[in-house]
mmCIF file of C-alpha atoms and ligand atoms in Angstrom:
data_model
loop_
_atom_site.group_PDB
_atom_site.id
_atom_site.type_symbol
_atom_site.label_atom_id
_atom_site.label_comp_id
_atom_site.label_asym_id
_atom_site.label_seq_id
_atom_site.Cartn_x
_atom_site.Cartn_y
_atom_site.Cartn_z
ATOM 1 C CA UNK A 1 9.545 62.055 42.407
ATOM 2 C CA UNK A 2 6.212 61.641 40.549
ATOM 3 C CA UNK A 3 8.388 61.872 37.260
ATOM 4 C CA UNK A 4 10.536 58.884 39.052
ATOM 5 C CA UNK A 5 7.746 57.037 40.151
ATOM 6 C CA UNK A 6 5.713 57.332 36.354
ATOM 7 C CA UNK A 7 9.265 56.646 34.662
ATOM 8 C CA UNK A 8 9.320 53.680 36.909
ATOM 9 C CA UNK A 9 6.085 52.016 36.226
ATOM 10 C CA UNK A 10 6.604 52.681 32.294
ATOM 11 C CA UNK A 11 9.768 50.966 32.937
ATOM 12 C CA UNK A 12 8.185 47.656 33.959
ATOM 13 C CA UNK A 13 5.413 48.308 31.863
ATOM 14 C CA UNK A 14 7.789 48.197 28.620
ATOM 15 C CA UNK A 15 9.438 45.046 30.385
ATOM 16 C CA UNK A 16 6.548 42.816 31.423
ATOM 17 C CA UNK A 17 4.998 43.553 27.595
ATOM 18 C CA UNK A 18 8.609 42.401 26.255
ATOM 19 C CA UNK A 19 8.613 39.439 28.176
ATOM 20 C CA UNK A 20 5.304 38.747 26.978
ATOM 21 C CA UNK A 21 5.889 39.336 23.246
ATOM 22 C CA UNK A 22 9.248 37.346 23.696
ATOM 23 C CA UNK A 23 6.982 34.363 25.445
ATOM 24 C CA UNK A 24 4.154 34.543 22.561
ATOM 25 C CA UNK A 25 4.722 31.008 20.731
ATOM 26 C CA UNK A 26 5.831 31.452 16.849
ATOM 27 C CA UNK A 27 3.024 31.178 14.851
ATOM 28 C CA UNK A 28 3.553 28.541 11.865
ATOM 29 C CA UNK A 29 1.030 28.262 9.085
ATOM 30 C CA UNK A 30 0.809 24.962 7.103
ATOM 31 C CA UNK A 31 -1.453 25.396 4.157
ATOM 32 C CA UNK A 32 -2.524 22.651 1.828
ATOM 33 C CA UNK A 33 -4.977 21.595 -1.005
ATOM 34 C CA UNK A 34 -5.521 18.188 -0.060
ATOM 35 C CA UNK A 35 -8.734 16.291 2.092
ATOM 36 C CA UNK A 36 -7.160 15.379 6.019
ATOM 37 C CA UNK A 37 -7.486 11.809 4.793
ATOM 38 C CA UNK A 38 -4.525 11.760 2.262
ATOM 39 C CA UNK A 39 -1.244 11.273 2.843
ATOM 40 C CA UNK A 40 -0.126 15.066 3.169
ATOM 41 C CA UNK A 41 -3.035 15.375 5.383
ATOM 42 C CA UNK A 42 -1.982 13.112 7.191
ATOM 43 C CA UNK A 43 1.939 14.321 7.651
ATOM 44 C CA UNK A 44 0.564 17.558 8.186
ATOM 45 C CA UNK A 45 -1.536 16.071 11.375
ATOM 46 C CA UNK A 46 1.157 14.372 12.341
ATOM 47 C CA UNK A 47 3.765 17.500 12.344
ATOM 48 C CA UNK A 48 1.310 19.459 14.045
ATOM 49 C CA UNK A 49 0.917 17.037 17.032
ATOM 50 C CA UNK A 50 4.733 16.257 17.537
ATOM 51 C CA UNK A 51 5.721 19.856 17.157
ATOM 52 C CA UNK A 52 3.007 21.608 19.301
ATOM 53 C CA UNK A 53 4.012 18.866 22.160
ATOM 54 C CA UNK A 54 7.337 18.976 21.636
ATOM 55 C CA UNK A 55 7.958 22.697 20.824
ATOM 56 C CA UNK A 56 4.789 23.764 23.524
ATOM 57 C CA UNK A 57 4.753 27.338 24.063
ATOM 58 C CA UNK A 58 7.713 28.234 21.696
ATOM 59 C CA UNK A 59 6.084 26.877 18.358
ATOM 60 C CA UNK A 60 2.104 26.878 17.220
ATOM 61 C CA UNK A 61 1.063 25.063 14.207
ATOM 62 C CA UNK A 62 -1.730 25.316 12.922
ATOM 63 C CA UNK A 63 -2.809 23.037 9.644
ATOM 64 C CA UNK A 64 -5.355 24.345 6.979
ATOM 65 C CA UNK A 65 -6.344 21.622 4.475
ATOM 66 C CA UNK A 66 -8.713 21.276 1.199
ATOM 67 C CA UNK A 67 -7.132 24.830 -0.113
ATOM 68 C CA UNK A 68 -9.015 26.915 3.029
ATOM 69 C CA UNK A 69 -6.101 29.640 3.190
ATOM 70 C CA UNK A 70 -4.297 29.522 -0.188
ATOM 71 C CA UNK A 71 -5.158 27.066 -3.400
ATOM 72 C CA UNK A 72 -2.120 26.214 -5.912
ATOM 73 C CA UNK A 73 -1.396 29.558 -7.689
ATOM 74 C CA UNK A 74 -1.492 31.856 -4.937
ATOM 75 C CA UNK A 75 0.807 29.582 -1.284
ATOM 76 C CA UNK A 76 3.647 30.182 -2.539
ATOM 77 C CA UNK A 77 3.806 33.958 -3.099
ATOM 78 C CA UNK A 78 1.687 34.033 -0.010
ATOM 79 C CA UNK A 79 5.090 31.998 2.075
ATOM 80 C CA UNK A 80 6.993 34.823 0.361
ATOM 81 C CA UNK A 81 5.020 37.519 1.781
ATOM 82 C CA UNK A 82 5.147 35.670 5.101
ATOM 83 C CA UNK A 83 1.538 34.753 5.542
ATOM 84 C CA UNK A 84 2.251 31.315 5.378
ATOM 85 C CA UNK A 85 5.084 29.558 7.020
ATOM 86 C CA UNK A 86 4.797 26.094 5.246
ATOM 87 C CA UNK A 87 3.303 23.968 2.689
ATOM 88 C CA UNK A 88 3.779 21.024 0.526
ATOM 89 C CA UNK A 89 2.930 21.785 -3.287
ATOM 90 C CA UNK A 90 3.339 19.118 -5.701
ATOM 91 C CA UNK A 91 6.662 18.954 -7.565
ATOM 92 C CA UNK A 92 4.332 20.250 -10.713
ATOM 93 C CA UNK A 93 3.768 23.256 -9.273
ATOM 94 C CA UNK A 94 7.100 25.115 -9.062
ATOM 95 C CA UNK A 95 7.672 25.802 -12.963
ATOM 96 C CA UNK A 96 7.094 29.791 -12.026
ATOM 97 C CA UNK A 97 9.936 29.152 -9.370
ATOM 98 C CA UNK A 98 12.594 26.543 -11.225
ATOM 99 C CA UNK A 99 12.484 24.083 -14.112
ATOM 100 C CA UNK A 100 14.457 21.725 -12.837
ATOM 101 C CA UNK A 101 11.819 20.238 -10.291
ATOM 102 C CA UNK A 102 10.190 19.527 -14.175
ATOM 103 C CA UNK A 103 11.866 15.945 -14.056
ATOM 104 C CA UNK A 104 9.386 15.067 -11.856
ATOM 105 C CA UNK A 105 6.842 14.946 -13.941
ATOM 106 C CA UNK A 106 8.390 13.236 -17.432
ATOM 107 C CA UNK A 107 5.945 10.174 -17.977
ATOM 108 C CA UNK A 108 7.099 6.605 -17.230
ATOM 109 C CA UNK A 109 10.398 8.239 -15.807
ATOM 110 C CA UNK A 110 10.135 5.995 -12.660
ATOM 111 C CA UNK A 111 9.210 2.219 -12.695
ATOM 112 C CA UNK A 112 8.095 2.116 -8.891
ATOM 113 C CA UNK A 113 7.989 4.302 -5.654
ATOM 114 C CA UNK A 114 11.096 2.549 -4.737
ATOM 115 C CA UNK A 115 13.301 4.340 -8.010
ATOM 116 C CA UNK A 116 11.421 7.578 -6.420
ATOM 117 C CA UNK A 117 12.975 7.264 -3.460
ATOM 118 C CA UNK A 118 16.242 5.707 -4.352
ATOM 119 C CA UNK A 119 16.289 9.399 -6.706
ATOM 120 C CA UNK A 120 15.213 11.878 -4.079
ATOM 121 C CA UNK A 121 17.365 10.423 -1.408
ATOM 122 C CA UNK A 122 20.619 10.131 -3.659
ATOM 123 C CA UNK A 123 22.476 13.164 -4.322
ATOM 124 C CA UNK A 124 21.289 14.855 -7.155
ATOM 125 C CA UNK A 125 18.068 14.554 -5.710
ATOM 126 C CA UNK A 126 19.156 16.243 -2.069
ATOM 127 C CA UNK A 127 20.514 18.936 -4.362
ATOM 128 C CA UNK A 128 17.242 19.501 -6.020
ATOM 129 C CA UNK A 129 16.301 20.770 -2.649
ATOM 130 C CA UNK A 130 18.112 23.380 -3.402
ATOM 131 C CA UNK A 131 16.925 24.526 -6.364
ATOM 132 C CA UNK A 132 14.712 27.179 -4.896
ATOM 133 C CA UNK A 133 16.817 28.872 -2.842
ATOM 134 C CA UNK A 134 17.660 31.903 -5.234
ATOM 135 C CA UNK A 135 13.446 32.264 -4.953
ATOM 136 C CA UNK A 136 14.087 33.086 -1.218
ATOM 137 C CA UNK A 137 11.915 29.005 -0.887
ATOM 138 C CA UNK A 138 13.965 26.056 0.972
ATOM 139 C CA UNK A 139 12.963 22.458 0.291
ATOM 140 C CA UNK A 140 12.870 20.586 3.339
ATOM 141 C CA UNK A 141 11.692 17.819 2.202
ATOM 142 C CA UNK A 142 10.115 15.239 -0.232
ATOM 143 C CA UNK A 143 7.236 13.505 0.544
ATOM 144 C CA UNK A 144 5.266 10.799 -1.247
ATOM 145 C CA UNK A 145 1.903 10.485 -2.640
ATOM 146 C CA UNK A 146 2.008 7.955 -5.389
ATOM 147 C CA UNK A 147 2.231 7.445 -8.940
ATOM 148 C CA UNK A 148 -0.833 8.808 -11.294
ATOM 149 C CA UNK A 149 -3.537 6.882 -12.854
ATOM 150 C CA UNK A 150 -6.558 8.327 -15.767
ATOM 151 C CA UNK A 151 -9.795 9.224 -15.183
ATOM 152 C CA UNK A 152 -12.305 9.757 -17.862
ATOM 153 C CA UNK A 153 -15.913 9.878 -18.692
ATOM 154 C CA UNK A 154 -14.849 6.912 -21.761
ATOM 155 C CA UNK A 155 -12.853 4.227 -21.807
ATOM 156 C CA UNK A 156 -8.908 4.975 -21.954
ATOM 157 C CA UNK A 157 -6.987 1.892 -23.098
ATOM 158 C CA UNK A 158 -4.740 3.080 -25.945
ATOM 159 C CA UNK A 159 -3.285 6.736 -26.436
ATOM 160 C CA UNK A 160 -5.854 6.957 -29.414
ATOM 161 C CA UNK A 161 -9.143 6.684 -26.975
ATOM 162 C CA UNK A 162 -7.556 10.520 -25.409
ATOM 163 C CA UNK A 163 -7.417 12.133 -28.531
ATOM 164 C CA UNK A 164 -9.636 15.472 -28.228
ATOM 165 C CA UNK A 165 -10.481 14.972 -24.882
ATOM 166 C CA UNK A 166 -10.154 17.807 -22.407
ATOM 167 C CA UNK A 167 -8.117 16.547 -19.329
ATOM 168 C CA UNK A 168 -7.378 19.050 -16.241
ATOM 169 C CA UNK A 169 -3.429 19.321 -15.728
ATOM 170 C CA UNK A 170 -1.959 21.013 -12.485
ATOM 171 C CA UNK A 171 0.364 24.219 -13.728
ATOM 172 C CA UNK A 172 3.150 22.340 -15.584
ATOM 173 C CA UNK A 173 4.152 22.654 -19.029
ATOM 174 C CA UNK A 174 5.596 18.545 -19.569
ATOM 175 C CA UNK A 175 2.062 17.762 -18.706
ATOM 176 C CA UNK A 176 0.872 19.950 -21.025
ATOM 177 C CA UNK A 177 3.156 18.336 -23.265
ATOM 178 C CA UNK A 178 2.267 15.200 -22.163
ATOM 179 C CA UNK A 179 -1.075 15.347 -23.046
ATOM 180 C CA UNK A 180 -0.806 16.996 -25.999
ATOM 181 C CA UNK A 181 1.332 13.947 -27.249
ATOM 182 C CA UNK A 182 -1.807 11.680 -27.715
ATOM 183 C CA UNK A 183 -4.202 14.326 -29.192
ATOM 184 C CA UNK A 184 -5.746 15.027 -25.874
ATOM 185 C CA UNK A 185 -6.451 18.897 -24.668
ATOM 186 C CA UNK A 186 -4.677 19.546 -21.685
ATOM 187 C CA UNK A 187 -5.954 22.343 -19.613
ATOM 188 C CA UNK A 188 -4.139 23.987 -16.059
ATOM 189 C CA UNK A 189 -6.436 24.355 -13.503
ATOM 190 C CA UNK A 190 -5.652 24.289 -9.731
ATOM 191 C CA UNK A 191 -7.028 20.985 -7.719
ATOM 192 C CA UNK A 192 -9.718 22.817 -5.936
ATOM 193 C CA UNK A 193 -11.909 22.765 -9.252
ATOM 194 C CA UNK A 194 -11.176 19.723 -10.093
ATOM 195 C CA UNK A 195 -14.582 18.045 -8.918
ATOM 196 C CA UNK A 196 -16.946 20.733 -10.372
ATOM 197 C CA UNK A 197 -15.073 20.492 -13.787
ATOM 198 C CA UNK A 198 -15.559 17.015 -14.193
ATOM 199 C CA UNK A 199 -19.211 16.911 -12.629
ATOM 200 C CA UNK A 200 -20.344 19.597 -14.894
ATOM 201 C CA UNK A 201 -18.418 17.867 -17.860
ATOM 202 C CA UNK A 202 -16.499 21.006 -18.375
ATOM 203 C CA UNK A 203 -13.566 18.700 -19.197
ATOM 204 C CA UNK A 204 -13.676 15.126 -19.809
ATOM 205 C CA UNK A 205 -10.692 13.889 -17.549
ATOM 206 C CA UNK A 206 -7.848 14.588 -15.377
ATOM 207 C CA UNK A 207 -4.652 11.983 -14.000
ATOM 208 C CA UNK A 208 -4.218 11.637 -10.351
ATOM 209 C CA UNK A 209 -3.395 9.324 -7.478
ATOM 210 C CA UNK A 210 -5.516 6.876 -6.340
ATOM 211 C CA UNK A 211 -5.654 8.524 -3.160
ATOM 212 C CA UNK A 212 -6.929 11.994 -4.417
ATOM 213 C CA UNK A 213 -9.035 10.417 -6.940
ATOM 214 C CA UNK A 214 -10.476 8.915 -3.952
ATOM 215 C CA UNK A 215 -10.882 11.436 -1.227
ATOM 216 C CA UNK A 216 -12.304 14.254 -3.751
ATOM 217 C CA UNK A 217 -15.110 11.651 -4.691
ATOM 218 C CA UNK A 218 -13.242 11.912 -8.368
ATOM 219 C CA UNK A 219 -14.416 8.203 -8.772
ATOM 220 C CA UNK A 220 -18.345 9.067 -8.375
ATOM 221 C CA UNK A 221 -18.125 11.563 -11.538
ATOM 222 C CA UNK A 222 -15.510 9.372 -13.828
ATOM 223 C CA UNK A 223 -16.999 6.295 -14.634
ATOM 224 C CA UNK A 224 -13.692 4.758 -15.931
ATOM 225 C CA UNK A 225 -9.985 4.858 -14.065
ATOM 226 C CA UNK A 226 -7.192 3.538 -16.102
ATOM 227 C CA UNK A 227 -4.663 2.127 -14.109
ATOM 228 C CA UNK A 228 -1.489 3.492 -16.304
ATOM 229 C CA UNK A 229 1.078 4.505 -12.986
ATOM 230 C CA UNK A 230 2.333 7.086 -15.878
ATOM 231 C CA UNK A 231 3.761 9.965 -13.873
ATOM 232 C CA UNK A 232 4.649 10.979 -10.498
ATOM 233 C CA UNK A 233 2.635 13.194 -7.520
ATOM 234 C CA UNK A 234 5.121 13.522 -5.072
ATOM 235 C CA UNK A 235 5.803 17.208 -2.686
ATOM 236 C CA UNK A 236 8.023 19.284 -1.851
ATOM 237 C CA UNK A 237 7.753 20.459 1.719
ATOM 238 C CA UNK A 238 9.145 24.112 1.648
ATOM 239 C CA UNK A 239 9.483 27.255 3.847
ATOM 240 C CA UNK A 240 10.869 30.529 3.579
ATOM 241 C CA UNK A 241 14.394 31.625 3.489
ATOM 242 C CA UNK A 242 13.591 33.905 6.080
ATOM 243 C CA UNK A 243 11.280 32.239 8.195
ATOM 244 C CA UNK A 244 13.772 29.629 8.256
ATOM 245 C CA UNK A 245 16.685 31.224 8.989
ATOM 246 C CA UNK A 246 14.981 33.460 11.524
ATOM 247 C CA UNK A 247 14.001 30.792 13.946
ATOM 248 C CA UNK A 248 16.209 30.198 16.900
ATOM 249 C CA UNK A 249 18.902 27.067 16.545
ATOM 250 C CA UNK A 250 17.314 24.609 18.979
ATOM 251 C CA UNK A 251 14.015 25.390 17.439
ATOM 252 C CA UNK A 252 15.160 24.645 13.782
ATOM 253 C CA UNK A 253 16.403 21.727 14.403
ATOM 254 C CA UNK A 254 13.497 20.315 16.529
ATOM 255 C CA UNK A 255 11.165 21.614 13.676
ATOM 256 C CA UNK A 256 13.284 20.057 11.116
ATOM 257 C CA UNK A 257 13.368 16.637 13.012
ATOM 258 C CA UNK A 258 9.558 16.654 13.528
ATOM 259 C CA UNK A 259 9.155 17.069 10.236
ATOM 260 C CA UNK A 260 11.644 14.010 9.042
ATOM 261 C CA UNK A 261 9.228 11.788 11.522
ATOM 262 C CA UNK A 262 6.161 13.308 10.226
ATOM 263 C CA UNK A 263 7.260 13.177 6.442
ATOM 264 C CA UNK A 264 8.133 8.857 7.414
ATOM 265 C CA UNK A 265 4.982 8.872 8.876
ATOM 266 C CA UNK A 266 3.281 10.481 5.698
ATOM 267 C CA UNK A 267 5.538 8.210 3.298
ATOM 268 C CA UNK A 268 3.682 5.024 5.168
ATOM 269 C CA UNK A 269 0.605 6.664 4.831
ATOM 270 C CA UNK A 270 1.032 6.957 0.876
ATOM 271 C CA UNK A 271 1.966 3.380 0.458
ATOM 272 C CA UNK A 272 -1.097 1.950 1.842
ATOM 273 C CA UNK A 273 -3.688 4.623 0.405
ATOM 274 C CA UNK A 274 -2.555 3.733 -2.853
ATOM 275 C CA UNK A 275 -3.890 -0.046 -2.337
ATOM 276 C CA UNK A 276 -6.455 0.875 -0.065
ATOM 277 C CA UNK A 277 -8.038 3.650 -1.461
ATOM 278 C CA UNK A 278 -7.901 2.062 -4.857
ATOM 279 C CA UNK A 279 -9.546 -1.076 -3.411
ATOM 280 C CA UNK A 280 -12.326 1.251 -2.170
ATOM 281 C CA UNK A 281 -12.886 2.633 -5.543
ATOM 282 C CA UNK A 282 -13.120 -0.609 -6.635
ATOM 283 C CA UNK A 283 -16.016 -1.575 -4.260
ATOM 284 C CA UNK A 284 -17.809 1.114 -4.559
ATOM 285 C CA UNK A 285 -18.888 0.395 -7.886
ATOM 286 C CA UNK A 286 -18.984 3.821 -9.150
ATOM 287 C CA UNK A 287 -16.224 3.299 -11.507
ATOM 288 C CA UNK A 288 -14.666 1.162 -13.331
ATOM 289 C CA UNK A 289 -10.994 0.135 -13.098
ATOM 290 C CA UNK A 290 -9.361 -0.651 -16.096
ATOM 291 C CA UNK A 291 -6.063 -2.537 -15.966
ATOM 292 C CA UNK A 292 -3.815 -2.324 -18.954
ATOM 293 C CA UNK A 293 -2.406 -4.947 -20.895
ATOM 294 C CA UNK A 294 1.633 -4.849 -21.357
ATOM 295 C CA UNK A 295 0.842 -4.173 -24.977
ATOM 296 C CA UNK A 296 -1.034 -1.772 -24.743
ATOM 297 C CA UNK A 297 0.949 0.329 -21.525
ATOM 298 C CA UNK A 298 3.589 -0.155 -24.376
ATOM 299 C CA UNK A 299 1.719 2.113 -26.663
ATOM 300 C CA UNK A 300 1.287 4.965 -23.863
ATOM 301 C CA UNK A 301 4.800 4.924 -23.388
ATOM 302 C CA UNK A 302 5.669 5.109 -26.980
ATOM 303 C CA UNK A 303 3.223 8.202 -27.151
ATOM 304 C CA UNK A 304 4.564 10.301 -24.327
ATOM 305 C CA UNK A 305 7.927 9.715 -24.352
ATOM 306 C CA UNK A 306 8.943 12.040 -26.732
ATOM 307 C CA UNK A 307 8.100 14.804 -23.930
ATOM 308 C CA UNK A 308 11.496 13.689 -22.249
ATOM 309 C CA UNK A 309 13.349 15.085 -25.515
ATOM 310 C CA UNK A 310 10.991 18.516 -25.678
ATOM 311 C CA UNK A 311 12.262 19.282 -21.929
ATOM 312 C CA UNK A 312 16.061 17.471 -22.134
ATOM 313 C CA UNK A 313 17.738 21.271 -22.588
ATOM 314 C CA UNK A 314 15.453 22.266 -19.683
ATOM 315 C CA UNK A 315 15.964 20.166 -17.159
ATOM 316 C CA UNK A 316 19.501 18.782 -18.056
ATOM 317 C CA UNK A 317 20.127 15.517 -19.640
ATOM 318 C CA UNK A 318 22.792 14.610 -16.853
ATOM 319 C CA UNK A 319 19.624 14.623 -14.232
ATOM 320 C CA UNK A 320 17.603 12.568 -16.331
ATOM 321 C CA UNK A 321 20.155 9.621 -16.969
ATOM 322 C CA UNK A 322 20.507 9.979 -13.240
ATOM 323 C CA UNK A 323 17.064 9.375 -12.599
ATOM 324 C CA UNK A 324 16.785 6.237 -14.830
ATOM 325 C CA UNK A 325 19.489 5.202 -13.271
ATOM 326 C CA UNK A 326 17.490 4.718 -10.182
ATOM 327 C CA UNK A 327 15.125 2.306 -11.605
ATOM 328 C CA UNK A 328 17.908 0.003 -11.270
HETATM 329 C C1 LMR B 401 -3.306 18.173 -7.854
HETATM 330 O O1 LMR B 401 -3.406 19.387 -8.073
HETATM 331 O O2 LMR B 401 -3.877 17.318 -8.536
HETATM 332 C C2 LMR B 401 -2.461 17.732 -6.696
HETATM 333 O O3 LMR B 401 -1.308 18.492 -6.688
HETATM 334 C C3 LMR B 401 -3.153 17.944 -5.413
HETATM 335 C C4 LMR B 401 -2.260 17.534 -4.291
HETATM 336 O O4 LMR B 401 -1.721 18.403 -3.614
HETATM 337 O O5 LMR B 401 -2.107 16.320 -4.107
#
């Protein structure tokens, strides 16, 4: 009987420690590079708060901003390793991954953020989603940050003012390219540097959105901002393959619906920041913003659109037409 009785309690034991382990909440990681003030910041907030209310005691997110748990190179081996459940790297960032995402950043591909969306929403840009899936990644997502403007320490009106000047790049070889194309030295460093770099003069520019040129205090170390809206910084939200499908149904598709309000939410977000946060630059005085004349955006285009041939073969010509098309 004492065997009985000791089987017993280890019985219940084992069960109440199940029930407990099957109660614990799912732990999700979001990891990100950006300031909380940004529009990924923001969506990241925003996912949090509907999911941990919606999804309470099933689902725990927890956001990490300004590159805290993992910085460019190293989220998304990190998500494939399962130490991080999701994050939303800029489409530049995926060359290791696929080099289709690569369209993304050909310069003066997209007129507004309007063609951007009327792409990413449209087919070939839902199947782009995709295009990670045989790296064990699932894109759940886009979501929008704005189109990129130049920051120097001299005055950037025509490609020829760039020439030998080192600009930081995020990890993609068209910007390389891009760069490259007016004479300029482009060099890859992840977004966490970024400030130092240019502070310490270590390089003499970088391209960015006037909401991270803002919220990194880019604008107190460049004296000059060219307003070119050359290239694209959008995201790709993206998770594991088996994270993803490991979660139970009904969880899933709440996640997945928090995120599509939270992503909206972001999109909103991006809009404004990039009149707002550009008007702030502006007042603060600490830079100067230089607007371009149609003549002489003409002769950036002329410069770096021979990058769209380089990377044709690449990316596929069929998805490039595509996304012209959407500037109508
Ligand atoms: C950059 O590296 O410049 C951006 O990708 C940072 C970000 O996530 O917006």
């Amino acid at each position: 009987t004492l065997l009985k009785s000791t089987l017993s309690i280890l019985a219940g034991a084992t069960l109440l420690l199940s029930t407990q382990l099957m109660a614990a909440p799912i732990e999700l990681k979001f990891s990100h590079v950006v300031a909380e003030n940004t529009p990924k910041g923001q969506m990241a907030i925003k996912f949090r708060d509907l999911v941990n209310e919606r999804l309470a005691g099933k689902v725990k997110v927890e956001v990490f901003p300004n590159a805290q748990l993992f910085g460019d190179n190293k989220v998304l081996e990190a998500m494939l390793l399962g130490d991080v459940q999701m994050a939303a790297p800029s489409l530049s960032k995926f060359e290791r991954y696929t080099s289709k995402l690569q369209i993304f950043d050909l310069p003066f591909l997209f007129k507004d953020m309007a063609a951007v969306d009327r792409f990413q929403q449209g087919p070939d840009g839902q199947q782009l989603l995709n295009s990670l899936k045989s790296k064990g990644l699932i894109g759940l997502g886009y979501l929008h940050n704005g189109l990129k403007q130049l920051s120097a320490d001299k005055m950037l009106k025509v490609p020829e003012d760039a020439r030998g000047l080192k600009f930081r790049i995020m990890s993609s070889d068209v910007l390389q390219a891009q760069f490259e194309q007016v004479g300029a030295i482009p060099i890859k460093k992840p977004f966490s540097e970024v400030f130092t770099l240019l502070q310490t003069r270590a390089i003499d520019g970088q391209e960015n959105t006037w909401s991270n040129i803002y919220s990194k205090k880019f604008y107190e170390v460049q004296p000059y901002i060219t307003e070119t809206n050359h290239g694209l910084l959008d995201y790709l939200v993206v998770t594991s393959t088996e994270f993803w499908t490991g979660l139970p149904d009904d969880v899933r598709t709440e996640l997945k619906k928090s995120l599509d309000e939270a992503i909206a939410y972001g999109n909103k977000i991006a809009a404004q920041k990039a009149r707002s946060d550009r008007q702030a630059i502006i007042d603060s005085g600490r830079s100067k913003v230089i607007e371009l004349t149609a003549a002489e955006r003409q002769q950036w285009v002329e410069a770096m659109k021979p990058v769209w041939k380089k990377f044709s073969k690449e990316i596929g010509q069929d998805l490039i037409n595509s996304a012209v098309q959407s500037n109508q």
